[in-house]
mmCIF file of C-alpha atoms in Angstrom:
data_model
loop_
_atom_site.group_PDB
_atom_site.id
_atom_site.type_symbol
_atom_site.label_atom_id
_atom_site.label_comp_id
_atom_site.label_asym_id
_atom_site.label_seq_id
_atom_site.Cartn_x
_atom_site.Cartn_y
_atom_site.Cartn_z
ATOM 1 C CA UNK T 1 -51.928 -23.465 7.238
ATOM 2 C CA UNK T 2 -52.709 -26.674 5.287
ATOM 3 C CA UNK T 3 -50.759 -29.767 5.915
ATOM 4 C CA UNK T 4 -49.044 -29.961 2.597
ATOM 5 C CA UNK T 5 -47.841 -26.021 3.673
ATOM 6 C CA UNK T 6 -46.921 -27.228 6.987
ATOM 7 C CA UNK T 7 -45.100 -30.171 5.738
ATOM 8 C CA UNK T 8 -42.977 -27.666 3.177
ATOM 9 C CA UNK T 9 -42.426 -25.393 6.238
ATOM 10 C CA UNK T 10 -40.724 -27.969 8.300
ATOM 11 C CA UNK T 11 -38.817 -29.507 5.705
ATOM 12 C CA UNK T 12 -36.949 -25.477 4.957
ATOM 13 C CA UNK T 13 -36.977 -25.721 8.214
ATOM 14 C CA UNK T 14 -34.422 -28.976 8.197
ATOM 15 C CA UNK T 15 -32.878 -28.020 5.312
ATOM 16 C CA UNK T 16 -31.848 -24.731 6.595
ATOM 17 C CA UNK T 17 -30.250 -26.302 9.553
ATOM 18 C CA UNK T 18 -28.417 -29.311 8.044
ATOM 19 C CA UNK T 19 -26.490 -25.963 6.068
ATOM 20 C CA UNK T 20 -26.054 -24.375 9.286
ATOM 21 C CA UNK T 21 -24.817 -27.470 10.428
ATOM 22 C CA UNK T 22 -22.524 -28.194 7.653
ATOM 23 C CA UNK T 23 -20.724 -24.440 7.286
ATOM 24 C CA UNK T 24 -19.910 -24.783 11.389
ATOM 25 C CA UNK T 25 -18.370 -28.031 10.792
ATOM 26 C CA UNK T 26 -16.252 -27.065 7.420
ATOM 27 C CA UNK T 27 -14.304 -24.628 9.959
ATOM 28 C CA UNK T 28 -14.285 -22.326 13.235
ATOM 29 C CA UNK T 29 -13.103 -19.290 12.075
ATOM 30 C CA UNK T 30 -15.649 -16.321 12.264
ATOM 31 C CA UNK T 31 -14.809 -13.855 9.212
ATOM 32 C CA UNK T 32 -15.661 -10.134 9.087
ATOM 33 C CA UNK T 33 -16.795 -9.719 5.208
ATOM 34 C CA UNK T 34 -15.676 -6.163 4.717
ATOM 35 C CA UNK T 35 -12.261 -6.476 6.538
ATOM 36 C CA UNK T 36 -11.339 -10.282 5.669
ATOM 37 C CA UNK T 37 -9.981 -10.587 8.930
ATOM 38 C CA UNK T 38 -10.641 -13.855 10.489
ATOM 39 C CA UNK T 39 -11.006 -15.080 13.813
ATOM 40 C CA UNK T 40 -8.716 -18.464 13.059
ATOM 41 C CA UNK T 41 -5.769 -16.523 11.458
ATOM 42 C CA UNK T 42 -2.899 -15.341 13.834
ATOM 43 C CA UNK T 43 -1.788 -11.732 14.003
ATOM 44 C CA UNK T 44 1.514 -10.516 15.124
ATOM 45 C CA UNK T 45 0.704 -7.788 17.252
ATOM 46 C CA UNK T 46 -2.437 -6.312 19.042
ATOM 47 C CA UNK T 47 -4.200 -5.116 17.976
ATOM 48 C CA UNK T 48 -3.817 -6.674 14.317
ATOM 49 C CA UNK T 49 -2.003 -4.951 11.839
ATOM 50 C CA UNK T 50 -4.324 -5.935 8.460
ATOM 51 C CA UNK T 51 -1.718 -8.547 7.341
ATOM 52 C CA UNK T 52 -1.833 -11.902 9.532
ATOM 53 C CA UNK T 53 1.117 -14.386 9.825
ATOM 54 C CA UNK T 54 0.331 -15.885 6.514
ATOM 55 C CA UNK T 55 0.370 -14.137 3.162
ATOM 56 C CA UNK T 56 -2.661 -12.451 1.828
ATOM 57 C CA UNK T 57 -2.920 -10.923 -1.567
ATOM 58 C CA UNK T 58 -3.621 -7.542 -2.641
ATOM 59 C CA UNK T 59 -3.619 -5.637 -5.547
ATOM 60 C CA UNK T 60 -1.095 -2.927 -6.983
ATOM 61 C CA UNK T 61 -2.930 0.251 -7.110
ATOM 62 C CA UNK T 62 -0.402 2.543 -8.386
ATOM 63 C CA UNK T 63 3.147 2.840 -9.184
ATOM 64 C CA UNK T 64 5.311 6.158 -8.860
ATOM 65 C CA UNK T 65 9.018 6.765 -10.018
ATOM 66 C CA UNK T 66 10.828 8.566 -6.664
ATOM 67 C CA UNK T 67 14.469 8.664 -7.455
ATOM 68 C CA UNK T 68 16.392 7.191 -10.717
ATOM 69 C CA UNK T 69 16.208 3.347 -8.798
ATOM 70 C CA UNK T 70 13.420 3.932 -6.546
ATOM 71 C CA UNK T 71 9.835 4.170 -6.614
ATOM 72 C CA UNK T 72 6.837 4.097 -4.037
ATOM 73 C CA UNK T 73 4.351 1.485 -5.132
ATOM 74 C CA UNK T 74 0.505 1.887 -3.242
ATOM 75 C CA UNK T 75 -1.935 -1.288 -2.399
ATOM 76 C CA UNK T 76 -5.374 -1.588 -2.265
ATOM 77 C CA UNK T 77 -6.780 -2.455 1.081
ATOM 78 C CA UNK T 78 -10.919 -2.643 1.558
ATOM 79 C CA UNK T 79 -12.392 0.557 1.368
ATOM 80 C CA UNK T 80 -12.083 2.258 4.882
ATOM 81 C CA UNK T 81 -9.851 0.116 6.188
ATOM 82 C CA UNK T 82 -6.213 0.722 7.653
ATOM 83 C CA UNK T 83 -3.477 -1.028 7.521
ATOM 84 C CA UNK T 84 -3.419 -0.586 11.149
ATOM 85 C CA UNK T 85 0.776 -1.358 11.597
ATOM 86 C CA UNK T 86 2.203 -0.666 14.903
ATOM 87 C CA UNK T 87 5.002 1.649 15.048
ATOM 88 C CA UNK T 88 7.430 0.796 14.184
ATOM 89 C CA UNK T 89 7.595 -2.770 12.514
ATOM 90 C CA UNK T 90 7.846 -3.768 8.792
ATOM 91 C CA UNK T 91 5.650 -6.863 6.519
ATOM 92 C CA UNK T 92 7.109 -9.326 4.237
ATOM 93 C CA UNK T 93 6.764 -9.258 0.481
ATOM 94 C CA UNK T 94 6.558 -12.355 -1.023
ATOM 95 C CA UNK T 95 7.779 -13.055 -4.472
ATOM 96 C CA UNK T 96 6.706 -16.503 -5.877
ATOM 97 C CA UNK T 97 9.578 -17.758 -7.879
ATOM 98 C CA UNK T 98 12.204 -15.655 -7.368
ATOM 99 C CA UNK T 99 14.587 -17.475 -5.416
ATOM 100 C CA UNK T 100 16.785 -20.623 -6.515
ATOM 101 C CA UNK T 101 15.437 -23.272 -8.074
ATOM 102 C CA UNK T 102 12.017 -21.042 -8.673
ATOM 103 C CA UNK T 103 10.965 -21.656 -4.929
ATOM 104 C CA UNK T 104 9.088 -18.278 -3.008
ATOM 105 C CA UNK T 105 11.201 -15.834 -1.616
ATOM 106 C CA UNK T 106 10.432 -12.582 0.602
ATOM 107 C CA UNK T 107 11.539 -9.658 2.065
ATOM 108 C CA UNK T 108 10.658 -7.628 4.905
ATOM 109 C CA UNK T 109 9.627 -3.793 3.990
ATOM 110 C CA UNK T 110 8.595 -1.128 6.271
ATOM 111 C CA UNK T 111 5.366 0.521 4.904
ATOM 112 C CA UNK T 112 5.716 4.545 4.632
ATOM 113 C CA UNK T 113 1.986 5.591 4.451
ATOM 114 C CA UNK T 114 0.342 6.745 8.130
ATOM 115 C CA UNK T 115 -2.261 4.638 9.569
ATOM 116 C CA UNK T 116 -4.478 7.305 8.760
ATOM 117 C CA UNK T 117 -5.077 6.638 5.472
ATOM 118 C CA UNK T 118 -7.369 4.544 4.263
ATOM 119 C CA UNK T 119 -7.951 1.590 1.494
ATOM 120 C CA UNK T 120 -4.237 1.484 0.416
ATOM 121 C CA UNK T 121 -0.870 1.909 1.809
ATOM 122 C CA UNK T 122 2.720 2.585 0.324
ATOM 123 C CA UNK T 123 5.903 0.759 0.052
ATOM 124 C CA UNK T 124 9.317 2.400 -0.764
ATOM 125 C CA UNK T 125 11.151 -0.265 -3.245
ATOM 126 C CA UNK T 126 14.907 0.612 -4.095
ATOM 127 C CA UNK T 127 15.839 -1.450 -6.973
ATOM 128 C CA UNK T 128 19.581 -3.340 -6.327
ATOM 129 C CA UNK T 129 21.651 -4.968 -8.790
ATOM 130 C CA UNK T 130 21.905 -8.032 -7.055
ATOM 131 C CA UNK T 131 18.287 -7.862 -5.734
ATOM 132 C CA UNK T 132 15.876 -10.399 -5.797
ATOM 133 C CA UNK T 133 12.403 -8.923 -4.555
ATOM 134 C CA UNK T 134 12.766 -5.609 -5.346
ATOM 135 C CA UNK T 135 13.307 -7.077 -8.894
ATOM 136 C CA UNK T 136 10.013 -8.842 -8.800
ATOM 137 C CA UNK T 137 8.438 -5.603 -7.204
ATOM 138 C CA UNK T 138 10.360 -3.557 -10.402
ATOM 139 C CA UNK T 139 8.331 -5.775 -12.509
ATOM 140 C CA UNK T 140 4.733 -4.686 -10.621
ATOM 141 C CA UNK T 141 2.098 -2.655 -12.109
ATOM 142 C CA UNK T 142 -1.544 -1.649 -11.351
ATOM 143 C CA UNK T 143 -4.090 -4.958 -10.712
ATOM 144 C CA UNK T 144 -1.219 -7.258 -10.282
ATOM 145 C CA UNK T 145 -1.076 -9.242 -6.297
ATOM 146 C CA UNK T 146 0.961 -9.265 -3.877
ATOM 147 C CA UNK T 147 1.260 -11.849 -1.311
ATOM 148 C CA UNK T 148 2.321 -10.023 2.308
ATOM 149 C CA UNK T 149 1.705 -10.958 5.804
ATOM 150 C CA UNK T 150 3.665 -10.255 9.171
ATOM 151 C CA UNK T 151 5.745 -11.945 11.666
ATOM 152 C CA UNK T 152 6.366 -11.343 15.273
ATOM 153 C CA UNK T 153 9.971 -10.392 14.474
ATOM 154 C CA UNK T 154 8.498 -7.589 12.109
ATOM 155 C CA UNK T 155 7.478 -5.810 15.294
ATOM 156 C CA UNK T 156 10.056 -3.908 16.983
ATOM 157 C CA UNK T 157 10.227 -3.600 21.025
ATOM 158 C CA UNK T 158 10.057 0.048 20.466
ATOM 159 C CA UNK T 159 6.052 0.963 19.533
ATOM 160 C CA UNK T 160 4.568 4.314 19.055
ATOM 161 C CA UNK T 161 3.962 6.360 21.608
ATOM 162 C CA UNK T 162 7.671 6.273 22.157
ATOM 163 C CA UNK T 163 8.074 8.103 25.389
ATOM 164 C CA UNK T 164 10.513 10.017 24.623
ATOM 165 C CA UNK T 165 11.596 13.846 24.256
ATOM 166 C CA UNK T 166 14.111 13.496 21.636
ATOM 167 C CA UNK T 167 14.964 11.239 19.011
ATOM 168 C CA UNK T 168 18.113 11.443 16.532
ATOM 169 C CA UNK T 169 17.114 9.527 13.821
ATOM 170 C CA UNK T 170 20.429 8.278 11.699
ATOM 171 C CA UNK T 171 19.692 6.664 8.398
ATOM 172 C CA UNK T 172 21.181 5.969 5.099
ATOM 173 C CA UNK T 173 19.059 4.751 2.388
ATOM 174 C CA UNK T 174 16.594 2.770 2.177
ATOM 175 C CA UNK T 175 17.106 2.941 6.142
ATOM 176 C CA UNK T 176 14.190 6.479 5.874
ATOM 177 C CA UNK T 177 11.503 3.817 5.618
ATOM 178 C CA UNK T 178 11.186 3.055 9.457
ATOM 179 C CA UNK T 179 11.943 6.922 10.225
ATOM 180 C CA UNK T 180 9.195 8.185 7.918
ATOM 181 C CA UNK T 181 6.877 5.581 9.542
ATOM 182 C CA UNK T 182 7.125 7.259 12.383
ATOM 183 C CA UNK T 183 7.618 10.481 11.877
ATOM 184 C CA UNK T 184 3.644 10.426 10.611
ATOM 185 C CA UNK T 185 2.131 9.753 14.388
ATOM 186 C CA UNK T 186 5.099 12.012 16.172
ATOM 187 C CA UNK T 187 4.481 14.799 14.262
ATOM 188 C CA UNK T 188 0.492 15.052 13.505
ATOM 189 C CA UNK T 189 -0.889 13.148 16.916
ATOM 190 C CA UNK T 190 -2.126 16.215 18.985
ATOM 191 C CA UNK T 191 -0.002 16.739 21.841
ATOM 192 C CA UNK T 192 3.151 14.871 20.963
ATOM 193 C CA UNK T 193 5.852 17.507 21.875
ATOM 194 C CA UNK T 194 8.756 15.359 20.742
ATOM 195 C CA UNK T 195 11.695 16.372 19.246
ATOM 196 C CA UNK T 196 12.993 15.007 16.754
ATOM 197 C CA UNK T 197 16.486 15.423 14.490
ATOM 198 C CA UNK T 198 16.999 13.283 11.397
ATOM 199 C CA UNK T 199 20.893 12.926 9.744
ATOM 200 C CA UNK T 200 20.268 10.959 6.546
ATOM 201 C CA UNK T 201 22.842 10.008 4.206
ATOM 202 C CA UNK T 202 22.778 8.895 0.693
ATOM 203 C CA UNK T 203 25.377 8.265 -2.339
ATOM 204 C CA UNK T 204 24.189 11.803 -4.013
ATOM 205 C CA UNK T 205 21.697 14.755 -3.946
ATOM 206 C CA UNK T 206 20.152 12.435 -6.723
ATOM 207 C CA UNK T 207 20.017 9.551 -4.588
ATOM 208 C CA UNK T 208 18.194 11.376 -1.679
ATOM 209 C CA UNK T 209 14.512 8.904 -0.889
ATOM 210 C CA UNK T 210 11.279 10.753 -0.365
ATOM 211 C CA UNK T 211 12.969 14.544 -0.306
ATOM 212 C CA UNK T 212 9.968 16.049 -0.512
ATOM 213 C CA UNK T 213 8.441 14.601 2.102
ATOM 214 C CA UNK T 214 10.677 14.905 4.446
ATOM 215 C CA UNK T 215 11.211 19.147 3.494
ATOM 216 C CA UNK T 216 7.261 19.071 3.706
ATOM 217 C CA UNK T 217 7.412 18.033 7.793
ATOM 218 C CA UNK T 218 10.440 20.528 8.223
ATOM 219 C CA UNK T 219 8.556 22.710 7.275
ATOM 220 C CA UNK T 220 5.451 22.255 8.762
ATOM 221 C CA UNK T 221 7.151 21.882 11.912
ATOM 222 C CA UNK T 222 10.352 23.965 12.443
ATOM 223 C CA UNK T 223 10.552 23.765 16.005
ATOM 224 C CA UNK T 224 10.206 19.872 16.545
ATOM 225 C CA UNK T 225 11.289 18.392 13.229
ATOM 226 C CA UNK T 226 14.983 19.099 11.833
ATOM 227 C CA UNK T 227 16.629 16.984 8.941
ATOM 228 C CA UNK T 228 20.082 16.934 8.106
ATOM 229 C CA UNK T 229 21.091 15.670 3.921
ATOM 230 C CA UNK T 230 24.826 14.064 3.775
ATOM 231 C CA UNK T 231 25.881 12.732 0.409
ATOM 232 C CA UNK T 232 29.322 10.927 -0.197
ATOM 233 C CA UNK T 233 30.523 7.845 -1.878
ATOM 234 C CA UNK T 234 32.801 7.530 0.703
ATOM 235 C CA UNK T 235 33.734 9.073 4.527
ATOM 236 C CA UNK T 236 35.791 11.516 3.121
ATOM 237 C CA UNK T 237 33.566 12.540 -0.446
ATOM 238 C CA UNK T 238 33.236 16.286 -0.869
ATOM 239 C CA UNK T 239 32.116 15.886 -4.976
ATOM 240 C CA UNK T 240 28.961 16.567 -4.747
ATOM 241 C CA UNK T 241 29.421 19.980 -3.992
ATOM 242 C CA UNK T 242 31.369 20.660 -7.633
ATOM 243 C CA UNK T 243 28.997 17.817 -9.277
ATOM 244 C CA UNK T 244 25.483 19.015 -7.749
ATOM 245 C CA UNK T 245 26.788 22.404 -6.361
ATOM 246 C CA UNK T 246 26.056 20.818 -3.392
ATOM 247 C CA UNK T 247 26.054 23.202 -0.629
ATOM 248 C CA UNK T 248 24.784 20.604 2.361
ATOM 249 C CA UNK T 249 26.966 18.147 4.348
ATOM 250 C CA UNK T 250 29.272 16.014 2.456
ATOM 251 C CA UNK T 251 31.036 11.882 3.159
ATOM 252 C CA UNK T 252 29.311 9.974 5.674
ATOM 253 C CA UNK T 253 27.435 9.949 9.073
ATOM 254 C CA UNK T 254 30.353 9.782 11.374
ATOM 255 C CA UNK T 255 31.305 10.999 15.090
ATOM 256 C CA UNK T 256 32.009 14.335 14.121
ATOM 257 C CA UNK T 257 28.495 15.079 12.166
ATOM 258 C CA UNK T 258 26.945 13.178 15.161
ATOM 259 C CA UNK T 259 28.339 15.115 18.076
ATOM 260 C CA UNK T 260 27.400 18.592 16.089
ATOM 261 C CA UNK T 261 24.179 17.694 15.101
ATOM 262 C CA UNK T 262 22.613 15.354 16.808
ATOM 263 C CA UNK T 263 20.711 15.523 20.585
ATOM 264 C CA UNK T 264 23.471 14.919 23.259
ATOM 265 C CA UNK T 265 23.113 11.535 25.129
ATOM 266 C CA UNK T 266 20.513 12.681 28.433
ATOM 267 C CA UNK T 267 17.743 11.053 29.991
ATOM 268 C CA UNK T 268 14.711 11.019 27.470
ATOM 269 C CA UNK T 269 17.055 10.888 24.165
ATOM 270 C CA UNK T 270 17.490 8.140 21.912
ATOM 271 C CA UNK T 271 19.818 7.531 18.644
ATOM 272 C CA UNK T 272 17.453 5.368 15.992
ATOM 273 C CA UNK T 273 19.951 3.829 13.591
ATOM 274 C CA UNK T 274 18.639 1.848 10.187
ATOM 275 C CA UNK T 275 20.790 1.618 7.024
ATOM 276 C CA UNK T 276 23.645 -0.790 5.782
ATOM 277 C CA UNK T 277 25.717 -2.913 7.692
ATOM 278 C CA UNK T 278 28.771 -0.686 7.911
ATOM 279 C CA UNK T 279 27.017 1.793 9.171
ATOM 280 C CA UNK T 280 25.471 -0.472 11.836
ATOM 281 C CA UNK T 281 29.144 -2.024 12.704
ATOM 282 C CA UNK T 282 30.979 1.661 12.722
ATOM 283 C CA UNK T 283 28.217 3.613 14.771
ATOM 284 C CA UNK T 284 27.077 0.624 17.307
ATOM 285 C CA UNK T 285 29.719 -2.318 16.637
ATOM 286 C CA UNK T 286 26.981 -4.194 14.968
ATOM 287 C CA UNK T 287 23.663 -4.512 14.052
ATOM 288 C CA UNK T 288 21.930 -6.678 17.041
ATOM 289 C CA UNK T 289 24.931 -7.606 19.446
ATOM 290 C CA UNK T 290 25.830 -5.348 22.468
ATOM 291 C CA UNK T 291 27.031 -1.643 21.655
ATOM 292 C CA UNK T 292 30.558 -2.103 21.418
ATOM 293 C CA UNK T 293 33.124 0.890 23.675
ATOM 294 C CA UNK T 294 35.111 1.445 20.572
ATOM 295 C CA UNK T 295 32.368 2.121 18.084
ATOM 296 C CA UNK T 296 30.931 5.826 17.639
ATOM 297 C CA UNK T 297 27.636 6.488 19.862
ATOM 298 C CA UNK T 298 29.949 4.399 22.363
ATOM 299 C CA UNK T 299 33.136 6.988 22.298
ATOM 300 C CA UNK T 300 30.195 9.480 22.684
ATOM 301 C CA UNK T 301 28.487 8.916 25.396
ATOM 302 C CA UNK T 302 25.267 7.017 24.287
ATOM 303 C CA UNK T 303 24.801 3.907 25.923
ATOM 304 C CA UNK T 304 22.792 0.627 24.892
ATOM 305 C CA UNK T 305 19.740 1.631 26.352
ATOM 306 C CA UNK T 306 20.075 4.963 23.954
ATOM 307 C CA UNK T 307 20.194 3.172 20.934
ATOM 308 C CA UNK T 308 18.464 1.229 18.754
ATOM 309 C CA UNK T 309 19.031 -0.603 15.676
ATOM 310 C CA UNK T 310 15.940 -1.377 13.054
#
């Protein structure tokens, strides 16, 4: 090699490592290019669910109508990748200027797709009245971005594989979204023998969340999957069986529905409760503090270690 070529040689040489130099210095995180998961960012759980405690941005893939005020909207993730969220625990939405005075608000939702599936993953968004992110998420359609990440309080203290042989699931609602989210690994992991009954209550026939999923896994799996529709405006509601010719269960989940459908309160059963704060207060007492003797799964036999509350 000539001088002049050896000269060149060590000069790329120098350059290349005053670069090297300069992108370790500019930061210590250590990025995987397909995933965008960095080594610097902080995940709530382990292993990470794709979201990490600060928002990241992905795109609207598609939007679907479900029920007359709800619809399941899907997001693109990388191809191949999966959301990876422990079960069960929710992300936050976050809606740039929606709250007062234009300043960022957010709201935790818990995703409905399985971990199975890859490059995207479903939300269930019930549009309220007095709502302020599911308005913004109304207002979503395909290639616009969304801003979620997740906290440690997204992630419950009970995580798939549950370990137990029966769950009663009790929702009303929007409450299905944590119940779906697990029924996906109960029912289709291979071995998981767990039972698992599901009383779900909504205003209406018309107001009943992902129906057809939910008749889909009953039917796939008679013997370990049971659901239970109750519509009624109120406890004691029967119209829906002259409105809708309604021939399921009518008013509200309450001891009576509970005690007749539901598993009785023995070693390896648990009573999963998610849905609106009256339902919280008349089945546990409340929604966090200490099951309460005078409330429902109380009078009934379940105790606090039975129970919990999403």
């Amino acid at each position: 090699m000539s001088a002049i070529g050896s000269s060149l040689a060590m000069l790329l040489s120098l350059l290349l490592g005053i670069t090297v130099f300069c992108l370790a210095e500019e930061g210590d995180e250590t990025c995987d290019a397909r995933t965008g998961k960095c080594s610097g960012l902080e995940y709530a759980s382990q292993p990470p669910c794709y979201f990490p405690t600060t928002f990241l941005d992905v795109a609207v893939k598609s939007v679907r109508q479900d029920t007359h005020n709800s619809k399941v909207i899907t997001f693109e993730l990388p191809d191949g990748e999966s959301l990876n969220l422990p079960v069960s625990s929710a992300i936050l939405m976050n809606a740039p200027g929606y709250g007062k005075e234009g300043k960022d608000v957010f709201k935790p939702y818990n995703p409905i797709s399985s971990n199975s599936v890859l490059g995207s993953f479903d939300l269930l968004i019930k549009v309220y009245e007095a709502g302020v992110v599911s308005k913004f998420a109304d207002t979503l359609k395909p290639g616009d971005r969304v801003g979620f990440k997740q906290i440690k309080p997204n992630v419950k203290q009970w995580q798939y594989p549950f370990g137990k042989s029966r769950i009663t699931m009790l929702a009303g609602g929007t409450g299905i979204a944590p119940m779906i989210q697990a029924l996906h690994p109960l029912l289709n992991t291979p071995g998981d023998v767990t039972r698992i009954r599901l009383l779900y209550g909504n205003l209406s026939p018309k107001d009943i969340m992902l129906k057809a999923d939910l008749d889909r896994y009953a039917a796939q799996f008679p013997e370990r999957f049971e659901v239970t529709y109750i519509v009624g405006k109120t406890a004691d509601d029967a119209s829906a069986r002259a409105e809708y010719d309604w021939a399921g269960e009518v008013g509200w989940i309450d001891e009576e529905k509970i005690r007749r459908l539901a598993f009785p309160p023995e070693e390896g059963s648990v009573v999963w409760v998610c849905g609106v704060d009256d339902m919280y207060n008349s089945l546990a007492g409340s929604r966090a503090a200490k099951l309460k003797p005078d409330s429902v799964l109380a009078k009934l036999g379940y105790s606090q270690e039975m129970i919990w509350r999403s």
